[in-house]
Amino acid sequence: MIIREGKSVFKGVAIGSIFVYKKAEKTVNKETVDNIDAELERFETAKAKALEQLKSLYEKALRDVGEEEAMIFDVHQMLLDDLDYNDSIRGIIENDHMNAEYAVFMTCEQFAAMFLSMDDDYMRGRAADIKDISERVISILNGTQVSPEAMPEPVIIVAEDLAPSETVQFEKDKLLALVTQKGSANSHTAILARTMNIPSLVTTDIEIEQEYHGRTAVVDGFAGLIYIDPDEITLAKLQEKKGRADEQRALLQEMKGKETVTRSGKHVHLYSNIGGLQDVDAVLDNDSEGIGLFRSEFLYLGRDSYPTEEEQFEAYKNVVSRMNGKKVIIRTLDIGADKQADYFDIPQEENPALGFRAIRICLTREEVFKTQLRALYRASAFGTLSIMFPMIISVKEVLRIKEIVEEVKLELDRSDIPYGNVELGIMIETPAAAVISDLLAPHVDFFSIGSNDLSQYTLAIDRQNQSLDTFFDPHHEAILRLIQMTIENAHKNGAWCGICGELGADMELTAKFIQMGIDELSVSPGYTLELRKRIREC
Ligand code: PEP
Ligand code: MG
């Protein structure tokens, strides 16, 4: 039995087999091979696996985003089966005695160049697809990429680190737990794990060995431990612990349907944070009163191009409709820093967290912003939708945002497209915004305090850097004073104020937040019932 320790970011116990996740290897070695038949066979096996993955990606996309978007995976399957493409790869292996990776790489280069030289825009676009399918086959050949979706059973992912764009691609039903060597408790990957309700460890002293793949393990999110090949006694103990955790969760079910109100009668709106459509079930299952933060940027991650207005409209409409009149606060695109998508082409920065991110991107790429706003306003006709804007530092930004919003509404009016009555709010997640919250409040309906970034910027501690953990104090007086100030300034100006950062779920602070006058707390769906219990005890 091997035991490794990490920092738990979500409590719970998971038992299952390990899936060692490695990032796709980009470099391709050129090697001569003697056994041509074996090399051809290697290629055929990798290709079959890639086709299988593309088939399940097609089915997942069909379920999550619709047929139009799913089609790309169908096209990829056809390209991978293309006769000329396959003949070229086989030819390089057979005639030049080259290894399969190199044969795929060379064929990819030739085919991509050929597509790129064509006049037709559509055909030129196929060059990216050829690269995509070839990279998939190469990484399977390298043994660096297998998709967890291809696993028959849900798995415990063990990885060096996981970018949000990678985590977001995993199918929730296929995940039992996440264990990473790197990462920090406030990283977006940790937040995603909490949203998905799965026990997870970061900063774990575990080796990323291929030999762990498929071995039985238990992740104990209470103790921050992973047991690989647990002995019988340990396994029995952990099964019992899991049973107790399940019982605890069952007991909390009695909080369903109860009001979120303190003993003295103060009502607090208890909402959920989500990353996408897949989390709405958890919101409803946990009897949350609304969605306080939909991190819309996850719609932009893990893909090769901007989501279209139609695609976004469908996603927002779906969430709003499923919430059936309950409030849904959608945050506009908060890309940049740790959440990167290559197609945004954001130049390399020295300090990305202090760089081109969130509203700064939207205000300089207005078309991207307007596409999202149009989709949001159109979706607002189907329920109760509010919009909030991230990373605000000045009144000037808010005024410009409101001008753009008005332009979008005018366009919709001109086309007779209906929209609802949308509340507009801003996130208070920079010290600048908190300090001038008295000046910002008259321009908005609400504030939502992003304590994750507010803590990072106030304490000057990178939320991604786990080595600074000893310096990090989530209850630092400076943060609490800024929160207090923000709530007071909201109320003085007729706005309401909530917290959607992770601190909102910190039950040691619940009573304090209520004393401060907080109106809303938005937390991972899995914390809803426990927090309701805590509020009712206050
Ligand atoms: C925050 O900063 O607290 C927040 C809610 O936004 P994110 O964690 O997505 O940066
Ligand atoms: Mg933030």
XYZ file of C-alpha atoms in Angstrom, residues 310-517:
208
model
C -26.485 31.071 -31.030
C -24.503 28.545 -29.065
C -24.241 30.858 -26.063
C -27.905 31.793 -26.297
C -28.849 28.094 -26.168
C -26.641 27.507 -23.120
C -27.936 30.553 -21.174
C -31.529 29.903 -22.182
C -31.226 26.309 -21.073
C -29.890 27.267 -17.625
C -32.416 30.071 -17.129
C -35.332 27.888 -18.233
C -34.286 25.010 -16.033
C -34.138 27.355 -13.047
C -37.767 28.107 -13.741
C -38.003 31.741 -12.643
C -35.319 31.576 -9.951
C -32.585 34.179 -10.260
C -29.620 33.315 -12.506
C -26.637 35.681 -12.351
C -24.357 35.183 -15.323
C -20.904 36.680 -15.181
C -19.539 37.876 -18.491
C -16.394 36.351 -19.870
C -13.566 36.255 -17.296
C -10.826 34.853 -19.491
C -7.101 35.480 -19.007
C -4.701 34.718 -16.133
C -5.080 30.959 -15.459
C -8.044 30.603 -17.830
C -6.511 30.695 -21.287
C -7.857 29.788 -24.700
C -5.278 29.890 -27.501
C -7.660 31.357 -30.058
C -7.905 34.588 -28.024
C -4.253 35.137 -28.944
C -3.455 36.969 -25.751
C 0.195 38.042 -25.908
C 2.548 36.492 -23.353
C 2.561 38.597 -20.212
C 4.962 38.947 -17.301
C 2.103 39.033 -14.786
C -1.042 37.578 -16.357
C -3.098 37.974 -13.161
C -2.386 41.699 -13.383
C -2.761 41.721 -17.115
C -5.163 41.491 -19.955
C -8.101 39.641 -18.444
C -11.850 39.694 -17.932
C -13.539 43.058 -18.547
C -10.298 44.463 -19.960
C -10.573 41.994 -22.840
C -14.279 42.691 -23.306
C -13.795 46.447 -23.407
C -11.029 46.195 -25.985
C -12.675 43.474 -28.095
C -16.142 44.870 -28.217
C -17.408 42.421 -30.831
C -16.664 39.500 -28.537
C -18.389 41.338 -25.671
C -21.414 42.329 -27.744
C -21.914 38.780 -29.021
C -22.090 37.578 -25.444
C -24.384 40.423 -24.341
C -26.762 39.762 -27.226
C -26.936 36.090 -26.284
C -27.516 37.003 -22.630
C -30.262 39.528 -23.346
C -32.002 37.137 -25.712
C -31.904 34.429 -23.043
C -33.285 36.854 -20.453
C -36.708 36.525 -22.098
C -36.906 32.965 -20.745
C -36.550 33.555 -17.003
C -34.903 35.777 -14.402
C -31.463 36.642 -15.650
C -28.991 39.114 -14.149
C -25.603 40.018 -15.573
C -22.458 40.869 -13.680
C -19.099 42.117 -14.840
C -15.738 40.898 -13.482
C -12.506 42.688 -12.499
C -13.918 46.200 -12.337
C -11.615 48.938 -11.045
C -13.314 52.189 -12.064
C -16.580 54.046 -12.585
C -15.433 54.794 -16.124
C -15.500 51.063 -16.961
C -19.015 50.692 -15.572
C -20.270 53.655 -17.581
C -18.730 52.276 -20.784
C -20.244 48.846 -20.113
C -23.651 50.433 -19.680
C -23.287 52.306 -22.966
C -22.463 49.046 -24.760
C -25.409 47.329 -23.059
C -27.684 50.101 -24.318
C -26.335 49.665 -27.866
C -27.065 45.933 -27.695
C -30.591 46.541 -26.402
C -31.230 49.039 -29.184
C -30.102 46.506 -31.788
C -32.446 43.919 -30.295
C -35.315 46.421 -30.232
C -34.730 47.208 -33.891
C -34.968 43.520 -34.749
C -38.011 43.024 -32.533
C -36.172 40.517 -30.392
C -37.670 40.310 -26.908
C -35.634 40.460 -23.702
C -36.401 40.620 -20.001
C -35.774 43.095 -17.241
C -32.111 42.445 -16.497
C -30.422 43.496 -13.234
C -26.838 44.658 -13.774
C -24.159 44.155 -11.166
C -20.414 44.169 -10.809
C -17.971 41.956 -9.036
C -16.014 43.554 -6.260
C -12.801 41.610 -6.543
C -10.118 44.279 -6.692
C -9.171 46.445 -3.712
C -9.755 49.456 -5.992
C -13.415 48.511 -6.495
C -13.953 47.885 -2.779
C -12.384 51.209 -1.817
C -14.516 53.174 -4.302
C -17.626 51.047 -3.787
C -19.456 54.226 -2.660
C -18.846 55.692 -6.132
C -19.678 52.486 -7.999
C -22.871 51.563 -6.162
C -25.127 54.296 -7.624
C -24.517 52.840 -11.105
C -25.484 49.221 -10.423
C -28.228 47.056 -8.974
C -25.916 44.812 -6.999
C -22.388 43.932 -5.957
C -21.028 40.407 -5.773
C -17.808 40.111 -3.804
C -15.243 37.878 -5.509
C -13.262 37.018 -2.420
C -10.835 34.779 -4.306
C -9.392 37.608 -6.343
C -10.061 40.219 -3.676
C -7.830 38.180 -1.323
C -5.164 37.634 -3.972
C -4.931 41.325 -4.856
C -5.294 42.664 -1.308
C -2.686 40.372 0.198
C -0.509 40.368 -2.941
C -0.528 36.562 -2.842
C -0.884 34.744 -6.159
C -3.872 32.409 -5.737
C -2.122 29.844 -7.970
C 1.062 29.701 -5.921
C 0.781 26.995 -3.297
C 4.194 27.763 -1.845
C 2.789 30.965 -0.339
C 0.154 29.110 1.660
C 1.861 29.843 4.971
C 1.511 33.562 4.333
C -2.099 33.346 3.226
C -4.757 34.189 5.780
C -8.261 34.014 4.311
C -9.603 35.790 7.409
C -7.145 38.670 7.151
C -8.570 41.830 8.726
C -7.886 43.809 5.541
C -10.180 41.539 3.520
C -12.912 41.595 6.146
C -12.795 45.390 6.350
C -13.073 45.706 2.565
C -16.071 43.358 2.608
C -17.720 45.347 5.374
C -17.104 48.610 3.533
C -18.525 47.189 0.299
C -21.724 45.970 1.953
C -22.269 49.327 3.692
C -21.706 51.309 0.499
C -24.068 49.057 -1.448
C -26.830 49.521 1.113
C -26.352 53.287 1.374
C -27.008 53.469 -2.371
C -29.928 51.071 -2.612
C -27.946 48.165 -4.078
C -27.792 44.684 -2.629
C -24.544 42.845 -1.912
C -23.526 39.188 -1.992
C -20.383 37.069 -1.883
C -19.660 34.559 -4.644
C -16.002 33.812 -3.851
C -15.046 30.725 -1.861
C -15.136 32.678 1.394
C -18.933 32.697 1.135
C -18.881 29.012 2.086
C -16.507 29.493 5.017
C -18.817 28.616 7.868
C -16.531 30.148 10.480
C -17.422 33.506 8.930
C -21.138 32.995 8.311
C -22.256 34.764 11.497
C -19.858 37.627 10.805
C -21.122 38.118 7.258
C -24.691 38.173 8.529
C -23.755 40.785 11.144
C -22.170 42.809 8.361
C -25.515 42.740 6.549
